[in-house]
Short mmCIF file of C-alpha atoms in Angstrom, two decimals:
data_model
loop_
_atom_site.label_atom_id
_atom_site.label_comp_id
_atom_site.label_asym_id
_atom_site.label_seq_id
_atom_site.Cartn_x
_atom_site.Cartn_y
_atom_site.Cartn_z
CA MET Z 1 0.00 0.00 0.00
CA GLU Z 2 1.27 3.46 -0.92
CA TYR Z 3 -0.02 6.76 0.46
CA THR Z 4 -0.40 9.27 -2.38
CA THR Z 5 -1.58 12.33 -0.41
CA ALA Z 6 -1.09 14.10 2.88
CA PRO Z 7 -3.81 13.57 5.53
CA PHE Z 8 -7.07 15.47 5.02
CA ARG Z 9 -10.26 15.92 7.02
CA VAL Z 10 -12.85 13.13 7.18
CA GLU Z 11 -16.29 13.97 8.57
CA ILE Z 12 -19.04 11.66 9.82
CA SER Z 13 -22.57 12.74 8.83
CA ALA Z 14 -25.71 11.55 10.63
CA HIS Z 15 -29.06 11.36 8.86
CA HIS Z 16 -30.34 14.65 7.45
CA CYS Z 17 -32.29 16.08 4.54
CA HIS Z 18 -32.07 18.61 1.72
CA VAL Z 19 -35.29 20.21 0.50
CA THR Z 20 -36.58 22.52 -2.22
CA GLN Z 21 -38.22 25.89 -1.70
CA GLU Z 22 -41.50 24.36 -2.85
CA VAL Z 23 -41.43 21.81 -0.04
CA LEU Z 24 -40.53 24.48 2.52
CA ASP Z 25 -43.44 26.63 1.35
CA ARG Z 26 -45.85 23.70 1.60
CA LEU Z 27 -44.68 22.84 5.10
CA PHE Z 28 -44.32 26.34 6.56
CA GLY Z 29 -46.18 28.71 4.24
CA PRO Z 30 -45.20 30.80 1.20
CA GLY Z 31 -41.88 32.63 1.38
CA MET Z 32 -40.31 30.43 4.05
CA ASP Z 33 -36.70 31.66 4.42
CA LEU Z 34 -34.42 28.78 5.41
CA ASP Z 35 -31.42 31.12 5.72
CA ALA Z 36 -33.22 32.85 8.61
CA HIS Z 37 -33.04 29.54 10.51
CA PHE Z 38 -29.24 29.27 10.38
CA LYS Z 39 -27.93 27.30 13.36
CA ARG Z 40 -24.26 26.56 12.65
CA PRO Z 41 -21.95 26.40 9.63
CA LEU Z 42 -20.78 23.22 7.96
CA SER Z 43 -17.25 22.71 6.65
CA GLN Z 44 -18.36 23.28 3.05
CA PRO Z 45 -18.46 27.04 2.28
CA GLY Z 46 -21.97 28.48 2.34
CA GLN Z 47 -23.57 25.32 3.74
CA TYR Z 48 -25.12 25.10 7.19
CA VAL Z 49 -27.32 23.22 9.62
CA SER Z 50 -30.69 24.89 10.17
CA ASP Z 51 -32.60 24.86 13.45
CA ILE Z 52 -35.54 23.07 11.80
CA ARG Z 53 -36.08 19.34 12.09
CA LEU Z 54 -38.47 17.14 10.17
CA ASP Z 55 -39.79 13.63 10.62
CA CYS Z 56 -40.02 11.24 7.70
CA GLU Z 57 -42.55 8.44 7.25
CA VAL Z 58 -41.94 5.53 4.90
CA LYS Z 59 -43.70 2.27 4.07
CA GLY Z 60 -41.57 -0.81 4.56
CA ARG Z 61 -41.54 -3.99 2.51
CA ASP Z 62 -43.99 -5.49 5.02
CA GLY Z 63 -46.50 -2.69 4.43
CA GLN Z 64 -45.93 -1.09 7.84
CA ILE Z 65 -45.42 2.66 8.14
CA ARG Z 66 -42.35 3.63 10.15
CA ARG Z 67 -40.91 7.00 11.04
CA ILE Z 68 -37.46 8.57 11.20
CA GLU Z 69 -37.51 11.41 13.73
CA GLY Z 70 -35.49 14.59 13.95
CA LEU Z 71 -33.92 15.00 10.52
CA SER Z 72 -31.96 18.24 10.37
CA ILE Z 73 -32.55 20.33 7.26
CA LEU Z 74 -29.24 21.38 5.76
CA GLY Z 75 -29.09 24.66 3.90
CA PRO Z 76 -29.19 26.37 1.57
CA VAL Z 77 -32.29 25.12 -0.27
CA ARG Z 78 -31.67 22.64 -3.08
CA LYS Z 79 -33.17 21.91 -6.47
CA TYR Z 80 -34.07 18.41 -5.26
CA ASN Z 81 -35.43 16.71 -2.14
CA GLN Z 82 -33.11 14.16 -0.58
CA ILE Z 83 -33.24 12.27 2.71
CA GLU Z 84 -29.91 10.68 3.61
CA ILE Z 85 -29.90 7.73 6.00
CA SER Z 86 -27.53 4.87 6.80
CA LEU Z 87 -28.04 1.33 5.55
CA THR Z 88 -28.55 0.25 9.17
CA GLU Z 89 -31.50 2.64 9.37
CA ALA Z 90 -32.77 1.37 6.02
CA PHE Z 91 -32.65 -2.19 7.39
CA ALA Z 92 -34.63 -1.15 10.49
CA LEU Z 93 -37.19 0.63 8.30
CA ARG Z 94 -37.38 -2.42 6.01
CA ILE Z 95 -36.72 -0.40 2.89
CA ASP Z 96 -34.20 -0.77 0.08
CA ALA Z 97 -32.43 2.59 0.08
CA PRO Z 98 -30.12 2.83 -2.95
CA VAL Z 99 -26.55 4.05 -2.53
CA ARG Z 100 -26.37 7.23 -4.61
CA ARG Z 101 -24.34 10.38 -5.14
CA SER Z 102 -26.00 13.61 -4.01
CA GLY Z 103 -28.86 14.75 -6.24
CA ASP Z 104 -29.36 11.36 -7.89
CA VAL Z 105 -32.73 10.55 -6.34
CA ALA Z 106 -34.76 9.30 -9.32
CA GLY Z 107 -36.30 5.94 -8.49
CA SER Z 108 -35.25 6.09 -4.84
CA VAL Z 109 -37.58 5.39 -1.91
CA PRO Z 110 -40.79 7.48 -1.67
CA CYS Z 111 -41.68 9.01 1.68
CA THR Z 112 -43.60 11.73 3.51
CA LEU Z 113 -41.84 14.67 5.15
CA ILE Z 114 -43.57 15.94 8.28
CA TYR Z 115 -43.17 19.10 10.33
CA VAL Z 116 -43.93 18.31 13.97
CA ASP Z 117 -44.77 20.96 16.57
CA PRO Z 118 -41.65 20.85 18.81
CA VAL Z 119 -43.66 21.48 21.99
CA ARG Z 120 -46.88 19.53 21.47
CA ARG Z 121 -45.22 16.83 19.34
CA THR Z 122 -48.18 16.82 16.98
CA ASP Z 123 -47.99 16.73 13.18
CA VAL Z 124 -48.51 20.19 11.68
CA ALA Z 125 -47.91 19.73 7.94
CA LYS Z 126 -46.98 16.93 5.55
CA VAL Z 127 -45.58 16.66 2.04
CA GLU Z 128 -45.53 13.39 0.10
CA LEU Z 129 -42.48 12.80 -2.08
CA PRO Z 130 -42.41 10.30 -4.98
CA CYS Z 131 -38.74 9.59 -4.24
CA GLY Z 132 -35.96 10.87 -2.02
CA ILE Z 133 -34.56 8.41 0.53
CA VAL Z 134 -31.00 7.31 -0.27
CA ALA Z 135 -27.83 6.15 1.42
CA GLN Z 136 -25.11 8.58 0.44
CA LYS Z 137 -22.18 7.24 -1.59
CA ARG Z 138 -19.00 8.02 0.31
CA HIS Z 139 -17.22 10.90 -1.36
CA ILE Z 140 -14.59 13.61 -1.20
CA HIS Z 141 -15.42 17.30 -1.71
CA LEU Z 142 -12.69 19.51 -3.20
CA ASP Z 143 -12.11 22.41 -5.55
CA HIS Z 144 -10.10 22.32 -8.79
CA GLN Z 145 -6.80 23.39 -7.23
CA GLN Z 146 -7.12 20.77 -4.49
CA ALA Z 147 -7.98 18.12 -7.08
CA GLU Z 148 -4.81 18.95 -9.00
CA GLN Z 149 -2.75 18.80 -5.80
CA LEU Z 150 -4.17 15.36 -4.99
CA GLY Z 151 -3.88 14.15 -8.58
CA VAL Z 152 -7.58 13.29 -8.95
CA LYS Z 153 -10.49 14.29 -11.21
CA ASP Z 154 -14.22 14.80 -10.76
CA GLY Z 155 -16.11 11.51 -10.94
CA GLN Z 156 -13.03 9.38 -10.25
CA LEU Z 157 -13.24 6.56 -7.69
CA VAL Z 158 -10.33 6.28 -5.23
CA SER Z 159 -9.32 4.31 -2.15
CA VAL Z 160 -8.85 6.13 1.16
CA ALA Z 161 -7.15 4.93 4.33
CA VAL Z 162 -9.11 6.41 7.23
CA ALA Z 163 -7.48 6.77 10.64
CA SER Z 164 -9.23 5.28 13.66
CA PRO Z 165 -8.96 6.68 17.21
CA VAL Z 166 -9.52 3.15 18.57
CA GLY Z 167 -7.09 1.15 16.44
CA ARG Z 168 -9.52 0.19 13.67
CA ASP Z 169 -8.03 1.93 10.64
CA ILE Z 170 -9.94 1.04 7.46
CA ILE Z 171 -9.34 1.43 3.73
CA PHE Z 172 -12.54 2.52 1.99
CA GLN Z 173 -12.69 1.79 -1.72
CA ASP Z 174 -14.99 3.33 -4.35
CA VAL Z 175 -14.79 6.81 -2.82
CA LEU Z 176 -16.26 9.31 -5.29
CA ILE Z 177 -14.37 12.50 -6.14
CA ARG Z 178 -16.73 15.50 -6.28
CA GLU Z 179 -15.03 18.61 -7.65
CA ASP Z 180 -16.69 22.01 -7.54
CA PRO Z 181 -15.30 25.56 -7.14
CA ARG Z 182 -17.56 26.01 -4.09
CA PHE Z 183 -16.13 22.98 -2.25
CA ASP Z 184 -13.31 22.61 0.27
CA LEU Z 185 -11.31 19.43 0.82
CA SER Z 186 -13.19 17.00 3.06
CA MET Z 187 -14.31 13.37 2.87
CA HIS Z 188 -17.81 12.47 4.02
CA LEU Z 189 -18.81 9.15 5.58
CA ASP Z 190 -22.15 8.13 7.07
CA THR Z 191 -22.61 6.82 10.62
CA ASP Z 192 -22.26 3.16 9.60
CA GLU Z 193 -18.86 3.89 8.08
CA GLY Z 194 -17.88 6.13 10.99
CA ASN Z 195 -18.83 3.45 13.50
CA ALA Z 196 -16.74 0.89 11.62
CA VAL Z 197 -13.73 3.16 12.14
CA GLY Z 198 -14.75 4.02 15.69
CA ALA Z 199 -14.80 7.72 14.86
CA ARG Z 200 -17.29 10.39 15.85
CA GLY Z 201 -17.40 13.83 14.29
CA THR Z 202 -14.09 13.98 12.44
CA THR Z 203 -10.91 12.04 11.76
CA THR Z 204 -8.34 12.04 8.94
CA GLY Z 205 -7.74 10.09 5.76
CA ARG Z 206 -5.23 9.71 2.93
CA ILE Z 207 -5.72 8.50 -0.63
CA VAL Z 208 -3.82 5.28 -1.19
CA LYS Z 209 -2.64 3.21 -4.13
CA LEU Z 210 -3.41 -0.45 -3.53
#
């Protein structure tokens, strides 16, 4: 095994959702301003966690309706609706969530997004989506200059050795390179992948040649 880059940030992302302005307006009324609900910034420039949480209902293979509670809405608003969960959550919900890159939601699992009154815990508004639930394909965000420094290109699949704080270092293969001028260098894993490494929040990784 040969390391081909210096260490870079690896972040663990719990379940969350991205929504369109249309969905926000249907849940909260016309002109809903997600930016006004900024809670804290994310590592990617211009992206943030809002202070709004939604529940999500989905029908499992057995016909039973189950609910994911407390999905943070990440801003800014998107051109698509996407609910990102782990495969462990998909197993518990008895659904077949496809592993997809961000924005590729066609044919994914349909669901209902629900705004719940945070005090009374009663459903206030619902929006049915024909698709949207996915498990996020592990990926690396970077801009063009960073891509050149690492010797990678947009859409490329690489292998990354991720450091473990508990002695469980792992090499993840099929890591998607996502290049955009708005991005900053960071790899994103979901909670299943983070748990496998024994990491919470952040750790570090390096691209490797196997």
